[in-house]
Coordinates of C-alpha atoms and ligand atoms in Angstrom, one line a residue:
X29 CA 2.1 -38.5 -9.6
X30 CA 3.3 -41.0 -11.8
X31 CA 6.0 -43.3 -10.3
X32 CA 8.3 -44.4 -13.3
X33 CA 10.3 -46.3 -11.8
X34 CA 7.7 -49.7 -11.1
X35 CA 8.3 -52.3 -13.3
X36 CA 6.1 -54.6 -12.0
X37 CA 2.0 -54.1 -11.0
X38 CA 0.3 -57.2 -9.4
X39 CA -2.9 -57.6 -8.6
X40 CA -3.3 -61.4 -6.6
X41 CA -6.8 -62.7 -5.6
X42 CA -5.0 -64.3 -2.6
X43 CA -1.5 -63.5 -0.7
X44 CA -0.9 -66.8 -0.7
X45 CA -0.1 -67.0 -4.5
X46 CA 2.7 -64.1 -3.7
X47 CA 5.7 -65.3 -3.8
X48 CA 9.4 -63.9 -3.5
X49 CA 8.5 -60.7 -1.9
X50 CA 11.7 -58.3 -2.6
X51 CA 13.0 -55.4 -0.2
X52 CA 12.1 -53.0 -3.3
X53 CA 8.4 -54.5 -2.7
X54 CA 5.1 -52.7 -1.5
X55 CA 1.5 -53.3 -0.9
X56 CA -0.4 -50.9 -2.7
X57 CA -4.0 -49.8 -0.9
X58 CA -5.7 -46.7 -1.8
X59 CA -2.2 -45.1 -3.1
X60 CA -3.3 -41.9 -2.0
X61 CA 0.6 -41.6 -0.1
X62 CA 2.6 -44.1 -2.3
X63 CA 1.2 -41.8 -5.8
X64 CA 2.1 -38.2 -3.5
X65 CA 5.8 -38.4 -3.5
X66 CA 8.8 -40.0 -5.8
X67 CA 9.3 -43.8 -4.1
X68 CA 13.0 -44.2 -5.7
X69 CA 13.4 -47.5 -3.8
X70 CA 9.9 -49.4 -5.0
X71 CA 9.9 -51.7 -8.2
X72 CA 6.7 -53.7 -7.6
X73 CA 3.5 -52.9 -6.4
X74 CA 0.8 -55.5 -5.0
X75 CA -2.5 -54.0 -5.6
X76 CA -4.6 -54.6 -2.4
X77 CA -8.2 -54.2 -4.1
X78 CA -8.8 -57.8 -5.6
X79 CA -8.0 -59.5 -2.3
X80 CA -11.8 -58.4 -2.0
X81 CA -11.6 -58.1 2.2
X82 CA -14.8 -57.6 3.4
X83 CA -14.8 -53.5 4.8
X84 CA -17.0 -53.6 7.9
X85 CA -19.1 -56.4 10.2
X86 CA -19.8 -57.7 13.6
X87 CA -18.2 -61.1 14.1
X88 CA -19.1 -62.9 17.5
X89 CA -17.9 -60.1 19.9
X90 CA -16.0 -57.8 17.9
X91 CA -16.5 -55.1 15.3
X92 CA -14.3 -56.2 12.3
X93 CA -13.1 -53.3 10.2
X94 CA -11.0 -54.8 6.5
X95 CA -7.9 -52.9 6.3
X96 CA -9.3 -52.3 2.8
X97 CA -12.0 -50.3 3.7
X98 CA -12.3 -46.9 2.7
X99 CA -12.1 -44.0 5.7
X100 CA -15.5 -42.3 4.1
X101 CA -17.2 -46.0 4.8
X102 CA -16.2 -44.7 8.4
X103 CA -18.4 -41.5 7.9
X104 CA -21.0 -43.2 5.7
X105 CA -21.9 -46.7 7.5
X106 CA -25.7 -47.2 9.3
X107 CA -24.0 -47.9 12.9
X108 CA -26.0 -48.6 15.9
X109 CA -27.1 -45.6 17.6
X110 CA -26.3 -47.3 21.2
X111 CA -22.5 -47.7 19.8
X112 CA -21.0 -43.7 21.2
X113 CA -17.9 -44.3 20.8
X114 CA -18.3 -44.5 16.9
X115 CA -18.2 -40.5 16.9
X116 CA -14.8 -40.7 17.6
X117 CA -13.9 -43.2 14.6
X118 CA -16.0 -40.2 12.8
X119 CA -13.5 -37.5 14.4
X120 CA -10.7 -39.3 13.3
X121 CA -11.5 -39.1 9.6
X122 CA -13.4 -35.6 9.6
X123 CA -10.6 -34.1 11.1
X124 CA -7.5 -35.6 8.8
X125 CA -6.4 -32.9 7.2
X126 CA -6.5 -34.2 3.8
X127 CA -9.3 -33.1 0.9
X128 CA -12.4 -35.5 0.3
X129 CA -10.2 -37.5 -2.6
X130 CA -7.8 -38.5 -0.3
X131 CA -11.0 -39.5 2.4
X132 CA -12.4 -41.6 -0.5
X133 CA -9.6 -43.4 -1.7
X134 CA -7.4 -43.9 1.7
X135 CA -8.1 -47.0 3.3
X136 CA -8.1 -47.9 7.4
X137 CA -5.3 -50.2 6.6
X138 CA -3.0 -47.4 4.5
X139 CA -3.8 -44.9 7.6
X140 CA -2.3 -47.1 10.1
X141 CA 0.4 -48.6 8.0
X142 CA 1.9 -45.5 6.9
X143 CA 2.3 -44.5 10.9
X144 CA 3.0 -40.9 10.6
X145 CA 3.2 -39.3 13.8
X146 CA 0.4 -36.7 13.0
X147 CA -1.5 -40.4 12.2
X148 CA -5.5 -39.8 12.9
X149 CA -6.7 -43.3 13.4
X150 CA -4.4 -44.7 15.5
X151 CA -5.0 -42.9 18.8
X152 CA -8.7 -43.7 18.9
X153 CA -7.8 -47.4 18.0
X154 CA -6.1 -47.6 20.7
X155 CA -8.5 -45.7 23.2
X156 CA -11.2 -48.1 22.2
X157 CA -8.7 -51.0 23.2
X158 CA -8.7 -52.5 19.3
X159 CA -6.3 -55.4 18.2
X160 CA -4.9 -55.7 14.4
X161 CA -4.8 -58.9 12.9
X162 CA -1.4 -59.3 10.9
X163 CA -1.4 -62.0 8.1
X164 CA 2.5 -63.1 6.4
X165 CA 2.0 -64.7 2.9
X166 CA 1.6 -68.0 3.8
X167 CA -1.5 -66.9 5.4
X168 CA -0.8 -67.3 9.1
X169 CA -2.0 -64.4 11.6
X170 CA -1.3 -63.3 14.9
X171 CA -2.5 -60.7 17.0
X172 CA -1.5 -57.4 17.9
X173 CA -2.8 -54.9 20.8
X174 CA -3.1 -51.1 18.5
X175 CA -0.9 -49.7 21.2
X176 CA 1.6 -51.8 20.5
X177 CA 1.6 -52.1 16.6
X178 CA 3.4 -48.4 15.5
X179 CA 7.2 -47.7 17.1
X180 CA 8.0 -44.2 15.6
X181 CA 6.9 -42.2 13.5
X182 CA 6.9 -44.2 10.2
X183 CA 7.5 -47.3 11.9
X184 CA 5.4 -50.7 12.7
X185 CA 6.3 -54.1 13.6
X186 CA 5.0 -55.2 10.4
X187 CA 8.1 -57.3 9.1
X188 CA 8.6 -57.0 5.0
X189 CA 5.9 -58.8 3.3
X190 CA 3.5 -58.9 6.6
X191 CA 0.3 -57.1 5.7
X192 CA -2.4 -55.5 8.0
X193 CA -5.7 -57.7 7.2
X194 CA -8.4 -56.2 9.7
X195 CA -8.7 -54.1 13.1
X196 CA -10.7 -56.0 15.6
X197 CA -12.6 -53.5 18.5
X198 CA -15.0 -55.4 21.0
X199 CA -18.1 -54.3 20.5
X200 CA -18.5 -53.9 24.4
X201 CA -16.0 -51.1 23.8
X202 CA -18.2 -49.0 21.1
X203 CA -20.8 -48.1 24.2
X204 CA -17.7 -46.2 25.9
X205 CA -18.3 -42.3 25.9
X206 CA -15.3 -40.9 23.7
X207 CA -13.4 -37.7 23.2
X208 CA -11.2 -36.9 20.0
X209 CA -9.5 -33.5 20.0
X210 CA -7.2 -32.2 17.9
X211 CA -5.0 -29.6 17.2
X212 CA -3.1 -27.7 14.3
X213 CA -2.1 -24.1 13.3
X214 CA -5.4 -24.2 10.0
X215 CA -7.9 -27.1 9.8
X216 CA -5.6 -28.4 6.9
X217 CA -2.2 -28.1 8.8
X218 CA -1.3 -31.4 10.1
X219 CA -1.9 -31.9 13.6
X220 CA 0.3 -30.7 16.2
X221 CA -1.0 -32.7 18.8
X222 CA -4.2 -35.2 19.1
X223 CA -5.7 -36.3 22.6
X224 CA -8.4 -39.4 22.8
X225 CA -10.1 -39.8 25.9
X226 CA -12.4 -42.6 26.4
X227 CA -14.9 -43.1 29.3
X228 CA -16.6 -46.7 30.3
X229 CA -19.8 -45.4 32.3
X230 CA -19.9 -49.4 33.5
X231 CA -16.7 -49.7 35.6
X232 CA -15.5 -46.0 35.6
X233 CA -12.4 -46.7 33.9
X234 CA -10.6 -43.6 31.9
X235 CA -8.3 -44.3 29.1
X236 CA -6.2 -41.7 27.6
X237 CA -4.0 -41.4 24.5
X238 CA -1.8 -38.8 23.0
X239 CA -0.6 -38.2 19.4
X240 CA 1.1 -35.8 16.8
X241 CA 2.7 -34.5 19.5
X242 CA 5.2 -37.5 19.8
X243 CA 6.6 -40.0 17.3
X244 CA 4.0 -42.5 17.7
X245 CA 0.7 -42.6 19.5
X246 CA 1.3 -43.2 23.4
X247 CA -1.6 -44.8 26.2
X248 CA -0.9 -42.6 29.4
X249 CA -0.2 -45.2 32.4
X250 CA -3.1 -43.7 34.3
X251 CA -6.5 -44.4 34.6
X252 CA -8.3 -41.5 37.2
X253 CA -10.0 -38.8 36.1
X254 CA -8.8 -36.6 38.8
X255 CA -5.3 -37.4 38.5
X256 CA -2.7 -34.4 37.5
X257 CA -1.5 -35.5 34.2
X258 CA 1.5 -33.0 34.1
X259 CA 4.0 -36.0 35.9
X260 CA 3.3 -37.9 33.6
X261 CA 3.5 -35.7 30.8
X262 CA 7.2 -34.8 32.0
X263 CA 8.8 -37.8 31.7
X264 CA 7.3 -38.5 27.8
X265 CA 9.4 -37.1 25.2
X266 CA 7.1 -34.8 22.8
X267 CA 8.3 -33.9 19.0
X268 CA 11.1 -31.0 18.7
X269 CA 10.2 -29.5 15.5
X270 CA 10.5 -25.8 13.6
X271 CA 6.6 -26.3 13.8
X272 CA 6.3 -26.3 17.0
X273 CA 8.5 -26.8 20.7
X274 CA 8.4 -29.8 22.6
X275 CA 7.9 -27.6 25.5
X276 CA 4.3 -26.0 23.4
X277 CA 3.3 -29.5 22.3
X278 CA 3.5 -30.6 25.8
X279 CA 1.3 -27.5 26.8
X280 CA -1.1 -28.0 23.9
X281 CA -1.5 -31.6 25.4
X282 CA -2.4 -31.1 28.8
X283 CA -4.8 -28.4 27.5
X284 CA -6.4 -30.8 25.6
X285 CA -6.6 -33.6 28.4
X286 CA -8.7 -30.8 30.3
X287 CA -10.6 -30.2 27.4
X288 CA -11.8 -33.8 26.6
X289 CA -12.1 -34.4 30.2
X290 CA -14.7 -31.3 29.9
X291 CA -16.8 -32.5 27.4
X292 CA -16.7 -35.7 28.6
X293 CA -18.4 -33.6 31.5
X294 CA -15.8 -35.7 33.8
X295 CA -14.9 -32.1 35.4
X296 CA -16.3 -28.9 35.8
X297 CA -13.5 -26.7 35.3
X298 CA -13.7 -25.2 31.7
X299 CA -9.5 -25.1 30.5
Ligands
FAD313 C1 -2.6 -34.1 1.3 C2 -2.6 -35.2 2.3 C3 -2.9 -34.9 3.6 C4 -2.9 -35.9 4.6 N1 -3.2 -35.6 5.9 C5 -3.2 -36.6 6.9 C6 -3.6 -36.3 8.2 O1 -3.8 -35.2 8.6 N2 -3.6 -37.3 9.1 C7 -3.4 -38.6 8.7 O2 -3.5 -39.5 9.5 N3 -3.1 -38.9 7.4 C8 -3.0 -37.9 6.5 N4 -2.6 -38.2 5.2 C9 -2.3 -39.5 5.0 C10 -3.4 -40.2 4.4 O3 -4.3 -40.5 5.4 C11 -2.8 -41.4 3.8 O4 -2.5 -41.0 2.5 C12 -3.6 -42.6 3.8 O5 -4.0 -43.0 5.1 C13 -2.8 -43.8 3.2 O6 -3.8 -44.7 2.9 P1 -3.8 -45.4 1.5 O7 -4.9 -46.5 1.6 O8 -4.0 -44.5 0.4 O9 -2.4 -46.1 1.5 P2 -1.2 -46.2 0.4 O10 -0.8 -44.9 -0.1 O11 -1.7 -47.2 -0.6 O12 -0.1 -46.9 1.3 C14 0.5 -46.2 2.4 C15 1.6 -47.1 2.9 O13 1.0 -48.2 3.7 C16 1.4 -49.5 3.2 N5 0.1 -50.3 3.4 C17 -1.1 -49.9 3.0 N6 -2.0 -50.8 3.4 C18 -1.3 -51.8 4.1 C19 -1.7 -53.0 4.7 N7 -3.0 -53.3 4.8 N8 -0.7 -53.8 5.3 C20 0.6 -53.4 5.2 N9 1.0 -52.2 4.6 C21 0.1 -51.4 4.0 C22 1.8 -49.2 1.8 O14 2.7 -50.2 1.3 C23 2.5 -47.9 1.9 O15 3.8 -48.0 2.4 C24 -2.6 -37.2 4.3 C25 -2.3 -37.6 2.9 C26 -2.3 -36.6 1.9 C27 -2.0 -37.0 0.5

């Protein structure tokens, strides 16, 4: 939709050359949320494209994803065969209930930023242990664990004019044997609750995340496989909603814990 209200449309070839960033200010990447709803409190909008981030390469250790990039690049990319844990990444972005125009044109960095609850990359960023590089306009950058990066639902650390510049995972991580499940009322609902489960063969290690379900995506604080999850699962607060009961969403998740621990052929017990 059109958004009358901007007044300004910038399009820098480096942050740096930003300057003034106002509260009624917004970075603008694929524009596939900003252009789906009235934004009554935006005036300016700082296209993303000509930055010209680089969308997806291996840097020393890591797997460097441009918060730029597209999700389909996500789908589309040659990736190393050896690297499992891909097929979630692939999950994540098959699964969003949103048409192929919205795949195309959302980026990685949009996806994370926006921090809905029902959020579809999140969860396996932070299964696959990633850390987001956050740059401020005078170009400095620090580092951030995923799991720690989104508070809420709608909500990051990001302060106002921070933006998201790439998503580092360790390529170590991409040989772990990973689970995405979701689930919603129709394919094209949003999700009512997403589990990630991810397995390292090497060390045995389990890692498990939970999201839609509650505000914002949440690492369980246990690492067994055989471990009863529903203690755990008691003391989180899960999402109240006309959709759906915190007391369902919390059944929904531990049936999905089962059922990635299934495929994951971790246990033998079908749920
Ligand atoms: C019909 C529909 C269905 C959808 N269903 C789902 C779903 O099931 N699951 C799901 O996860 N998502 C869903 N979405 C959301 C979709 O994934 C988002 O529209 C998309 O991820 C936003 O990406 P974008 O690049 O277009 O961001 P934009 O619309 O350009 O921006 C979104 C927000 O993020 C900010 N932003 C963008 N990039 C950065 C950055 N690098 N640093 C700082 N701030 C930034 C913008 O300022 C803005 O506030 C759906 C969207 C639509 C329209």
């Amino acid at each position: 939709m059109d958004l009358p209200n901007i007044e300004t449309y910038l399009r820098p070839n480096e942050i740096q050359t930003i300057n003034n960033w106002g509260k009624d200010w917004a970075w603008l990447a694929g524009g596939t949320w900003l252009f789906s709803e009235p934004q009554p409190q935006l005036r300016v909008l700082v296209d993303m494209q000509s930055l010209d981030w680089s969308e997806i390469e291996v840097q020393e250790d890591n797997l460097v994803i441009g918060a730029t990039c597209p999700l389909i690049k996500l789908l589309q990319y040659p990736w190393q065969l050896e690297w499992t844990a891909v097929a979630g990444l692939k999950s994540a972005v098959s699964t969003l209930a949103a048409s192929l125009k919205v795949i195309n044109m959302a980026t990685v960095g949009g996806n994370l930023c926006l921090a809905l609850s029902v959020g579809s990359l999140a969860p396996i960023m932070i299964a696959l242990g990633a850390k987001y590089e956050i740059w401020n306009l005078q170009g400095e950058s620090r580092l951030v664990a995923a799991e720690d990066f989104q508070i809420g639902s709608r909500q990051t650390i990001l302060q106002p004019s921070e933006v998201l510049r790439r998503v580092l995972i360790p390529v170590k991580n991409l040989k772990w044997r990973v689970n995405y499940q979701r689930f919603g009322i129709a394919a094209t609902d949003p999700a009512l609750a997403i589990v990630v489960s991810a397995y390292n063969p090497e060390n045995l290690q389990f890692k498990c995340v939970i999201g839609a379900s509650v505000p914002a995506p949440k690492l369980l604080d246990c690492n067994h496989i055989n471990i009863d999850y529903s203690p755990s699962l008691q003391k989180i607060e899960f999402i109240n909603s006309p959709k759906a009961s915190a007391t369902y969403r919390r059944e929904i998740t531990q049936i999905l814990i089962k059922r990635s621990l299934h495929q994951l052929k971790l246990i033998n017990t079908h749920p």
